[in-house]
């Protein structure tokens, strides 16, 4: 009975996790097809989520989207962690010093999640949606996280990238060598990997157990970022990250790193 209950919960979570920044709405049939589940089961789950406020069915399109209940829950997380209160002033300081947007990326299983963005005041600037996910082999903000994970995790992520024909990975050995170099200098730079025409410089962030938690990045148009000294920007990030890491070291931050390590 417990096993069946667990399967039902997993199916329900699989439904919810299909709603992303890149794909925020789903119809019943297309979602059932995507999940390879029966229409009856998916309809039952969607109806339950809608009743409880976790999903909303647009009366015009008949498609489902995330409901207001998630706003309530996100406010609980935000209030509990005091994320904005603690982190935003530091990110604004980096944005003022560099003149570019600043991105906080958190490790979530085998992906990096844009958790907070402070945009530059410039007319042409990096602007992306909070909640956007990318694999850890793509982009400075993700690679600098991967560089501080165990080598077996790095290898698994590299192999995953090769299966997905990722342009960033020519061979696993070469990729691991690049990660080792990133770890040695404690910052990463990439151009056009996560988003075309956008370059980023990133440094790692650590939690109270000195384990990598995420990264802090300066991001902007390639033509502007290429004109600055990346080491200089990395130095600004590192200086501000000392204060940020000091804050994060006092917080038990919710991540799925343990799940990642167990799975790999």
PDB file of C-alpha atoms in Angstrom:
ATOM      1  CA  UNK A   1       0.000   0.000   0.000  1.00  0.00           C
ATOM      2  CA  UNK A   2       2.864   2.365   0.883  1.00  0.00           C
ATOM      3  CA  UNK A   3       4.564   1.532  -2.412  1.00  0.00           C
ATOM      4  CA  UNK A   4       1.425   2.380  -4.389  1.00  0.00           C
ATOM      5  CA  UNK A   5       1.003   5.611  -2.435  1.00  0.00           C
ATOM      6  CA  UNK A   6       4.591   6.583  -3.197  1.00  0.00           C
ATOM      7  CA  UNK A   7       4.028   5.900  -6.899  1.00  0.00           C
ATOM      8  CA  UNK A   8       0.982   8.158  -6.859  1.00  0.00           C
ATOM      9  CA  UNK A   9       2.939  10.947  -5.192  1.00  0.00           C
ATOM     10  CA  UNK A  10       5.739  10.598  -7.745  1.00  0.00           C
ATOM     11  CA  UNK A  11       3.245  10.786 -10.603  1.00  0.00           C
ATOM     12  CA  UNK A  12       1.714  13.916  -9.098  1.00  0.00           C
ATOM     13  CA  UNK A  13       5.117  15.553  -8.718  1.00  0.00           C
ATOM     14  CA  UNK A  14       6.058  14.592 -12.271  1.00  0.00           C
ATOM     15  CA  UNK A  15       2.964  16.470 -13.436  1.00  0.00           C
ATOM     16  CA  UNK A  16       3.849  19.616 -11.483  1.00  0.00           C
ATOM     17  CA  UNK A  17       7.479  19.598 -12.573  1.00  0.00           C
ATOM     18  CA  UNK A  18       6.480  19.775 -16.222  1.00  0.00           C
ATOM     19  CA  UNK A  19       5.384  23.382 -15.627  1.00  0.00           C
ATOM     20  CA  UNK A  20       8.537  25.430 -16.240  1.00  0.00           C
ATOM     21  CA  UNK A  21       9.590  28.896 -17.345  1.00  0.00           C
ATOM     22  CA  UNK A  22      10.114  27.539 -20.851  1.00  0.00           C
ATOM     23  CA  UNK A  23       6.804  25.637 -20.858  1.00  0.00           C
ATOM     24  CA  UNK A  24       4.371  27.282 -18.390  1.00  0.00           C
ATOM     25  CA  UNK A  25       1.098  25.897 -19.822  1.00  0.00           C
ATOM     26  CA  UNK A  26      -0.118  22.415 -20.747  1.00  0.00           C
ATOM     27  CA  UNK A  27      -3.280  20.882 -22.149  1.00  0.00           C
ATOM     28  CA  UNK A  28      -4.536  17.594 -20.739  1.00  0.00           C
ATOM     29  CA  UNK A  29      -3.816  15.465 -23.792  1.00  0.00           C
ATOM     30  CA  UNK A  30      -0.367  16.901 -24.532  1.00  0.00           C
ATOM     31  CA  UNK A  31       0.684  16.542 -20.890  1.00  0.00           C
ATOM     32  CA  UNK A  32      -0.520  12.936 -20.747  1.00  0.00           C
ATOM     33  CA  UNK A  33       1.382  12.220 -23.949  1.00  0.00           C
ATOM     34  CA  UNK A  34       4.534  13.926 -22.634  1.00  0.00           C
ATOM     35  CA  UNK A  35       4.421  11.922 -19.393  1.00  0.00           C
ATOM     36  CA  UNK A  36       3.334   8.698 -21.101  1.00  0.00           C
ATOM     37  CA  UNK A  37       0.452   8.407 -18.632  1.00  0.00           C
ATOM     38  CA  UNK A  38      -3.238   7.690 -19.167  1.00  0.00           C
ATOM     39  CA  UNK A  39      -5.538  10.663 -19.716  1.00  0.00           C
ATOM     40  CA  UNK A  40      -7.717   9.495 -16.816  1.00  0.00           C
ATOM     41  CA  UNK A  41      -4.874   9.576 -14.291  1.00  0.00           C
ATOM     42  CA  UNK A  42      -3.527  12.912 -15.501  1.00  0.00           C
ATOM     43  CA  UNK A  43      -7.011  14.442 -15.485  1.00  0.00           C
ATOM     44  CA  UNK A  44      -7.582  13.251 -11.924  1.00  0.00           C
ATOM     45  CA  UNK A  45      -4.273  14.758 -10.775  1.00  0.00           C
ATOM     46  CA  UNK A  46      -4.846  18.038 -12.607  1.00  0.00           C
ATOM     47  CA  UNK A  47      -8.352  18.350 -11.155  1.00  0.00           C
ATOM     48  CA  UNK A  48      -7.066  17.748  -7.630  1.00  0.00           C
ATOM     49  CA  UNK A  49      -4.321  20.353  -8.034  1.00  0.00           C
ATOM     50  CA  UNK A  50      -6.824  22.812  -9.477  1.00  0.00           C
ATOM     51  CA  UNK A  51      -9.210  22.283  -6.551  1.00  0.00           C
ATOM     52  CA  UNK A  52      -6.410  23.001  -4.070  1.00  0.00           C
ATOM     53  CA  UNK A  53      -5.161  26.077  -5.938  1.00  0.00           C
ATOM     54  CA  UNK A  54      -1.883  24.609  -7.195  1.00  0.00           C
ATOM     55  CA  UNK A  55      -3.057  24.761 -10.806  1.00  0.00           C
ATOM     56  CA  UNK A  56      -5.426  27.001 -12.730  1.00  0.00           C
ATOM     57  CA  UNK A  57      -7.266  26.084 -15.930  1.00  0.00           C
ATOM     58  CA  UNK A  58      -7.520  28.997 -18.332  1.00  0.00           C
ATOM     59  CA  UNK A  59     -11.175  29.127 -19.410  1.00  0.00           C
ATOM     60  CA  UNK A  60     -10.265  30.446 -22.862  1.00  0.00           C
ATOM     61  CA  UNK A  61      -7.500  28.001 -23.815  1.00  0.00           C
ATOM     62  CA  UNK A  62      -8.545  25.135 -21.497  1.00  0.00           C
ATOM     63  CA  UNK A  63      -4.850  24.754 -20.673  1.00  0.00           C
ATOM     64  CA  UNK A  64      -3.426  24.471 -17.178  1.00  0.00           C
ATOM     65  CA  UNK A  65      -0.872  26.751 -15.542  1.00  0.00           C
ATOM     66  CA  UNK A  66       0.578  27.059 -12.053  1.00  0.00           C
ATOM     67  CA  UNK A  67      -1.835  28.524  -9.522  1.00  0.00           C
ATOM     68  CA  UNK A  68      -1.588  31.202  -6.868  1.00  0.00           C
ATOM     69  CA  UNK A  69      -0.861  28.631  -4.161  1.00  0.00           C
ATOM     70  CA  UNK A  70       2.734  28.526  -5.371  1.00  0.00           C
ATOM     71  CA  UNK A  71       3.037  32.259  -4.757  1.00  0.00           C
ATOM     72  CA  UNK A  72       1.994  31.654  -1.152  1.00  0.00           C
ATOM     73  CA  UNK A  73       4.532  28.862  -0.735  1.00  0.00           C
ATOM     74  CA  UNK A  74       7.334  30.837  -2.388  1.00  0.00           C
ATOM     75  CA  UNK A  75       6.634  33.683   0.036  1.00  0.00           C
ATOM     76  CA  UNK A  76       7.021  31.232   2.926  1.00  0.00           C
ATOM     77  CA  UNK A  77      10.419  30.128   1.609  1.00  0.00           C
ATOM     78  CA  UNK A  78      11.464  33.726   0.962  1.00  0.00           C
ATOM     79  CA  UNK A  79      10.420  34.857   4.424  1.00  0.00           C
ATOM     80  CA  UNK A  80      12.076  31.895   6.116  1.00  0.00           C
ATOM     81  CA  UNK A  81      15.393  32.383   4.326  1.00  0.00           C
ATOM     82  CA  UNK A  82      15.260  36.203   4.235  1.00  0.00           C
ATOM     83  CA  UNK A  83      16.741  35.840   0.754  1.00  0.00           C
ATOM     84  CA  UNK A  84      16.042  39.355  -0.473  1.00  0.00           C
ATOM     85  CA  UNK A  85      16.879  41.014   2.806  1.00  0.00           C
ATOM     86  CA  UNK A  86      20.303  39.383   3.029  1.00  0.00           C
ATOM     87  CA  UNK A  87      21.383  38.860  -0.555  1.00  0.00           C
ATOM     88  CA  UNK A  88      19.893  41.657  -2.652  1.00  0.00           C
ATOM     89  CA  UNK A  89      22.005  44.490  -1.143  1.00  0.00           C
ATOM     90  CA  UNK A  90      25.182  42.577  -1.966  1.00  0.00           C
ATOM     91  CA  UNK A  91      24.013  41.843  -5.505  1.00  0.00           C
ATOM     92  CA  UNK A  92      23.125  45.514  -5.991  1.00  0.00           C
ATOM     93  CA  UNK A  93      26.609  46.479  -4.823  1.00  0.00           C
ATOM     94  CA  UNK A  94      28.178  44.176  -7.438  1.00  0.00           C
ATOM     95  CA  UNK A  95      25.853  45.573 -10.124  1.00  0.00           C
ATOM     96  CA  UNK A  96      26.895  49.135  -9.240  1.00  0.00           C
ATOM     97  CA  UNK A  97      30.607  48.278  -9.274  1.00  0.00           C
ATOM     98  CA  UNK A  98      30.490  46.404 -12.591  1.00  0.00           C
ATOM     99  CA  UNK A  99      27.647  48.158 -14.396  1.00  0.00           C
ATOM    100  CA  UNK A 100      26.195  44.782 -15.371  1.00  0.00           C
ATOM    101  CA  UNK A 101      23.405  42.474 -14.219  1.00  0.00           C
ATOM    102  CA  UNK A 102      24.112  40.100 -11.339  1.00  0.00           C
ATOM    103  CA  UNK A 103      22.696  36.579 -11.131  1.00  0.00           C
ATOM    104  CA  UNK A 104      22.376  34.218  -8.175  1.00  0.00           C
ATOM    105  CA  UNK A 105      22.296  30.606  -9.368  1.00  0.00           C
ATOM    106  CA  UNK A 106      21.497  27.709  -7.030  1.00  0.00           C
ATOM    107  CA  UNK A 107      22.368  24.059  -7.484  1.00  0.00           C
ATOM    108  CA  UNK A 108      19.242  21.945  -7.900  1.00  0.00           C
ATOM    109  CA  UNK A 109      19.944  18.290  -8.622  1.00  0.00           C
ATOM    110  CA  UNK A 110      21.794  18.145 -11.968  1.00  0.00           C
ATOM    111  CA  UNK A 111      20.827  21.678 -12.989  1.00  0.00           C
ATOM    112  CA  UNK A 112      21.497  25.284 -12.097  1.00  0.00           C
ATOM    113  CA  UNK A 113      18.491  27.444 -11.230  1.00  0.00           C
ATOM    114  CA  UNK A 114      18.409  31.229 -11.621  1.00  0.00           C
ATOM    115  CA  UNK A 115      17.124  32.141  -8.145  1.00  0.00           C
ATOM    116  CA  UNK A 116      17.565  35.925  -8.142  1.00  0.00           C
ATOM    117  CA  UNK A 117      18.580  38.564 -10.672  1.00  0.00           C
ATOM    118  CA  UNK A 118      19.493  42.207 -10.125  1.00  0.00           C
ATOM    119  CA  UNK A 119      19.437  43.874 -13.519  1.00  0.00           C
ATOM    120  CA  UNK A 120      21.841  46.534 -14.739  1.00  0.00           C
ATOM    121  CA  UNK A 121      20.524  50.055 -15.277  1.00  0.00           C
ATOM    122  CA  UNK A 122      21.928  50.098 -18.808  1.00  0.00           C
ATOM    123  CA  UNK A 123      19.571  50.136 -21.766  1.00  0.00           C
ATOM    124  CA  UNK A 124      21.152  46.991 -23.251  1.00  0.00           C
ATOM    125  CA  UNK A 125      21.490  44.477 -20.434  1.00  0.00           C
ATOM    126  CA  UNK A 126      21.144  40.847 -19.419  1.00  0.00           C
ATOM    127  CA  UNK A 127      17.504  40.150 -18.537  1.00  0.00           C
ATOM    128  CA  UNK A 128      16.312  36.614 -17.922  1.00  0.00           C
ATOM    129  CA  UNK A 129      13.504  34.933 -16.004  1.00  0.00           C
ATOM    130  CA  UNK A 130      13.955  33.800 -12.430  1.00  0.00           C
ATOM    131  CA  UNK A 131      13.378  30.062 -12.375  1.00  0.00           C
ATOM    132  CA  UNK A 132      15.184  29.335 -15.634  1.00  0.00           C
ATOM    133  CA  UNK A 133      17.151  26.089 -15.497  1.00  0.00           C
ATOM    134  CA  UNK A 134      20.165  24.879 -17.441  1.00  0.00           C
ATOM    135  CA  UNK A 135      22.366  21.769 -17.212  1.00  0.00           C
ATOM    136  CA  UNK A 136      25.547  22.103 -15.160  1.00  0.00           C
ATOM    137  CA  UNK A 137      27.811  21.696 -18.188  1.00  0.00           C
ATOM    138  CA  UNK A 138      26.514  24.870 -19.823  1.00  0.00           C
ATOM    139  CA  UNK A 139      27.548  28.423 -18.929  1.00  0.00           C
ATOM    140  CA  UNK A 140      29.906  30.001 -16.392  1.00  0.00           C
ATOM    141  CA  UNK A 141      27.304  30.173 -13.608  1.00  0.00           C
ATOM    142  CA  UNK A 142      26.780  26.415 -13.852  1.00  0.00           C
ATOM    143  CA  UNK A 143      30.306  25.232 -14.646  1.00  0.00           C
ATOM    144  CA  UNK A 144      31.753  26.992 -11.605  1.00  0.00           C
ATOM    145  CA  UNK A 145      29.303  25.001  -9.473  1.00  0.00           C
ATOM    146  CA  UNK A 146      30.158  21.726 -11.191  1.00  0.00           C
ATOM    147  CA  UNK A 147      33.870  22.392 -10.716  1.00  0.00           C
ATOM    148  CA  UNK A 148      33.423  22.064  -6.940  1.00  0.00           C
ATOM    149  CA  UNK A 149      31.364  18.863  -7.027  1.00  0.00           C
ATOM    150  CA  UNK A 150      32.989  15.403  -6.729  1.00  0.00           C
ATOM    151  CA  UNK A 151      34.758  14.109  -9.837  1.00  0.00           C
ATOM    152  CA  UNK A 152      32.328  11.204 -10.252  1.00  0.00           C
ATOM    153  CA  UNK A 153      29.491  13.728 -10.470  1.00  0.00           C
ATOM    154  CA  UNK A 154      31.452  15.797 -12.991  1.00  0.00           C
ATOM    155  CA  UNK A 155      32.036  12.714 -15.129  1.00  0.00           C
ATOM    156  CA  UNK A 156      28.362  11.724 -15.052  1.00  0.00           C
ATOM    157  CA  UNK A 157      27.301  15.248 -16.038  1.00  0.00           C
ATOM    158  CA  UNK A 158      29.886  15.288 -18.829  1.00  0.00           C
ATOM    159  CA  UNK A 159      28.620  11.968 -20.188  1.00  0.00           C
ATOM    160  CA  UNK A 160      25.059  13.281 -20.007  1.00  0.00           C
ATOM    161  CA  UNK A 161      26.145  16.291 -22.046  1.00  0.00           C
ATOM    162  CA  UNK A 162      27.807  14.117 -24.663  1.00  0.00           C
ATOM    163  CA  UNK A 163      24.624  12.059 -24.995  1.00  0.00           C
ATOM    164  CA  UNK A 164      22.780  15.313 -25.596  1.00  0.00           C
ATOM    165  CA  UNK A 165      25.391  16.362 -28.187  1.00  0.00           C
ATOM    166  CA  UNK A 166      26.387  19.405 -26.139  1.00  0.00           C
ATOM    167  CA  UNK A 167      28.750  21.693 -28.052  1.00  0.00           C
ATOM    168  CA  UNK A 168      30.529  22.507 -24.794  1.00  0.00           C
ATOM    169  CA  UNK A 169      31.889  18.952 -24.410  1.00  0.00           C
ATOM    170  CA  UNK A 170      34.321  17.580 -26.981  1.00  0.00           C
ATOM    171  CA  UNK A 171      35.488  14.785 -24.685  1.00  0.00           C
ATOM    172  CA  UNK A 172      34.990  13.934 -21.022  1.00  0.00           C
ATOM    173  CA  UNK A 173      38.718  14.168 -20.261  1.00  0.00           C
ATOM    174  CA  UNK A 174      39.062  17.616 -21.804  1.00  0.00           C
ATOM    175  CA  UNK A 175      35.940  18.826 -20.041  1.00  0.00           C
ATOM    176  CA  UNK A 176      37.174  17.585 -16.648  1.00  0.00           C
ATOM    177  CA  UNK A 177      40.511  19.307 -17.274  1.00  0.00           C
ATOM    178  CA  UNK A 178      38.698  22.599 -17.882  1.00  0.00           C
ATOM    179  CA  UNK A 179      36.701  22.115 -14.672  1.00  0.00           C
ATOM    180  CA  UNK A 180      39.933  21.519 -12.759  1.00  0.00           C
ATOM    181  CA  UNK A 181      41.290  24.819 -14.100  1.00  0.00           C
ATOM    182  CA  UNK A 182      38.086  26.616 -13.059  1.00  0.00           C
ATOM    183  CA  UNK A 183      38.417  25.157  -9.566  1.00  0.00           C
ATOM    184  CA  UNK A 184      42.077  26.186  -9.343  1.00  0.00           C
ATOM    185  CA  UNK A 185      41.422  29.851 -10.180  1.00  0.00           C
ATOM    186  CA  UNK A 186      37.986  29.881  -8.460  1.00  0.00           C
ATOM    187  CA  UNK A 187      36.084  31.621 -11.256  1.00  0.00           C
ATOM    188  CA  UNK A 188      34.687  30.822 -14.707  1.00  0.00           C
ATOM    189  CA  UNK A 189      34.081  32.755 -17.910  1.00  0.00           C
ATOM    190  CA  UNK A 190      31.902  31.750 -20.865  1.00  0.00           C
ATOM    191  CA  UNK A 191      30.407  33.508 -23.841  1.00  0.00           C
ATOM    192  CA  UNK A 192      27.169  32.582 -25.603  1.00  0.00           C
ATOM    193  CA  UNK A 193      26.694  29.206 -23.912  1.00  0.00           C
ATOM    194  CA  UNK A 194      23.557  29.605 -21.797  1.00  0.00           C
ATOM    195  CA  UNK A 195      22.143  32.500 -23.820  1.00  0.00           C
ATOM    196  CA  UNK A 196      23.367  33.714 -27.215  1.00  0.00           C
ATOM    197  CA  UNK A 197      25.219  37.040 -27.254  1.00  0.00           C
ATOM    198  CA  UNK A 198      25.539  36.960 -23.448  1.00  0.00           C
ATOM    199  CA  UNK A 199      28.811  36.461 -21.590  1.00  0.00           C
ATOM    200  CA  UNK A 200      29.246  35.797 -17.880  1.00  0.00           C
ATOM    201  CA  UNK A 201      31.907  35.684 -15.190  1.00  0.00           C
ATOM    202  CA  UNK A 202      31.055  33.567 -12.144  1.00  0.00           C
ATOM    203  CA  UNK A 203      32.405  32.572  -8.745  1.00  0.00           C
ATOM    204  CA  UNK A 204      31.182  29.765  -6.435  1.00  0.00           C
ATOM    205  CA  UNK A 205      29.152  30.134  -3.252  1.00  0.00           C
ATOM    206  CA  UNK A 206      29.399  27.762  -0.293  1.00  0.00           C
ATOM    207  CA  UNK A 207      27.067  26.826   2.567  1.00  0.00           C
ATOM    208  CA  UNK A 208      27.607  26.295   6.274  1.00  0.00           C
ATOM    209  CA  UNK A 209      29.202  22.904   5.584  1.00  0.00           C
ATOM    210  CA  UNK A 210      31.634  24.442   3.075  1.00  0.00           C
ATOM    211  CA  UNK A 211      29.897  22.596   0.249  1.00  0.00           C
ATOM    212  CA  UNK A 212      29.129  24.344  -3.024  1.00  0.00           C
ATOM    213  CA  UNK A 213      25.662  25.821  -2.955  1.00  0.00           C
ATOM    214  CA  UNK A 214      25.532  27.882  -6.114  1.00  0.00           C
ATOM    215  CA  UNK A 215      27.237  30.793  -7.804  1.00  0.00           C
ATOM    216  CA  UNK A 216      27.193  34.543  -8.210  1.00  0.00           C
ATOM    217  CA  UNK A 217      27.668  35.919 -11.709  1.00  0.00           C
ATOM    218  CA  UNK A 218      28.089  39.145 -13.605  1.00  0.00           C
ATOM    219  CA  UNK A 219      26.349  38.848 -16.990  1.00  0.00           C
ATOM    220  CA  UNK A 220      25.936  41.172 -19.933  1.00  0.00           C
ATOM    221  CA  UNK A 221      26.229  41.554 -23.694  1.00  0.00           C
ATOM    222  CA  UNK A 222      29.283  39.806 -25.130  1.00  0.00           C
ATOM    223  CA  UNK A 223      30.605  42.973 -26.774  1.00  0.00           C
ATOM    224  CA  UNK A 224      30.738  44.739 -23.381  1.00  0.00           C
ATOM    225  CA  UNK A 225      31.961  41.883 -21.203  1.00  0.00           C
ATOM    226  CA  UNK A 226      34.802  41.151 -23.631  1.00  0.00           C
ATOM    227  CA  UNK A 227      36.103  44.694 -23.124  1.00  0.00           C
ATOM    228  CA  UNK A 228      36.688  44.243 -19.389  1.00  0.00           C
ATOM    229  CA  UNK A 229      39.360  42.285 -17.566  1.00  0.00           C
ATOM    230  CA  UNK A 230      37.623  39.070 -16.394  1.00  0.00           C
ATOM    231  CA  UNK A 231      40.044  38.698 -13.490  1.00  0.00           C
ATOM    232  CA  UNK A 232      39.102  42.180 -12.315  1.00  0.00           C
ATOM    233  CA  UNK A 233      35.398  41.337 -12.383  1.00  0.00           C
ATOM    234  CA  UNK A 234      36.096  38.002 -10.665  1.00  0.00           C
ATOM    235  CA  UNK A 235      37.960  39.925  -7.964  1.00  0.00           C
ATOM    236  CA  UNK A 236      34.914  42.159  -7.375  1.00  0.00           C
ATOM    237  CA  UNK A 237      32.677  39.090  -7.182  1.00  0.00           C
ATOM    238  CA  UNK A 238      35.003  37.285  -4.777  1.00  0.00           C
ATOM    239  CA  UNK A 239      35.256  40.313  -2.484  1.00  0.00           C
ATOM    240  CA  UNK A 240      31.487  40.620  -2.234  1.00  0.00           C
ATOM    241  CA  UNK A 241      31.046  36.857  -2.013  1.00  0.00           C
ATOM    242  CA  UNK A 242      33.052  36.803   1.213  1.00  0.00           C
ATOM    243  CA  UNK A 243      30.168  38.630   2.875  1.00  0.00           C
ATOM    244  CA  UNK A 244      27.579  36.572   1.020  1.00  0.00           C
ATOM    245  CA  UNK A 245      29.232  33.257   1.934  1.00  0.00           C
ATOM    246  CA  UNK A 246      29.424  34.447   5.535  1.00  0.00           C
ATOM    247  CA  UNK A 247      25.643  34.898   5.466  1.00  0.00           C
ATOM    248  CA  UNK A 248      24.996  31.591   3.710  1.00  0.00           C
ATOM    249  CA  UNK A 249      27.287  29.761   6.143  1.00  0.00           C
ATOM    250  CA  UNK A 250      24.755  30.534   8.887  1.00  0.00           C
ATOM    251  CA  UNK A 251      21.779  29.244   6.889  1.00  0.00           C
ATOM    252  CA  UNK A 252      20.639  25.684   6.208  1.00  0.00           C
ATOM    253  CA  UNK A 253      19.739  26.340   2.584  1.00  0.00           C
ATOM    254  CA  UNK A 254      17.315  23.913   0.876  1.00  0.00           C
ATOM    255  CA  UNK A 255      18.918  22.197  -2.125  1.00  0.00           C
ATOM    256  CA  UNK A 256      18.863  18.780  -3.776  1.00  0.00           C
ATOM    257  CA  UNK A 257      22.615  18.165  -3.682  1.00  0.00           C
ATOM    258  CA  UNK A 258      22.328  15.044  -1.557  1.00  0.00           C
ATOM    259  CA  UNK A 259      19.804  13.647  -4.007  1.00  0.00           C
ATOM    260  CA  UNK A 260      22.225  14.367  -6.860  1.00  0.00           C
ATOM    261  CA  UNK A 261      25.103  12.588  -5.117  1.00  0.00           C
ATOM    262  CA  UNK A 262      22.954   9.568  -4.274  1.00  0.00           C
ATOM    263  CA  UNK A 263      21.663   9.301  -7.844  1.00  0.00           C
ATOM    264  CA  UNK A 264      25.129   9.531  -9.381  1.00  0.00           C
TER     265      UNK A 264
END
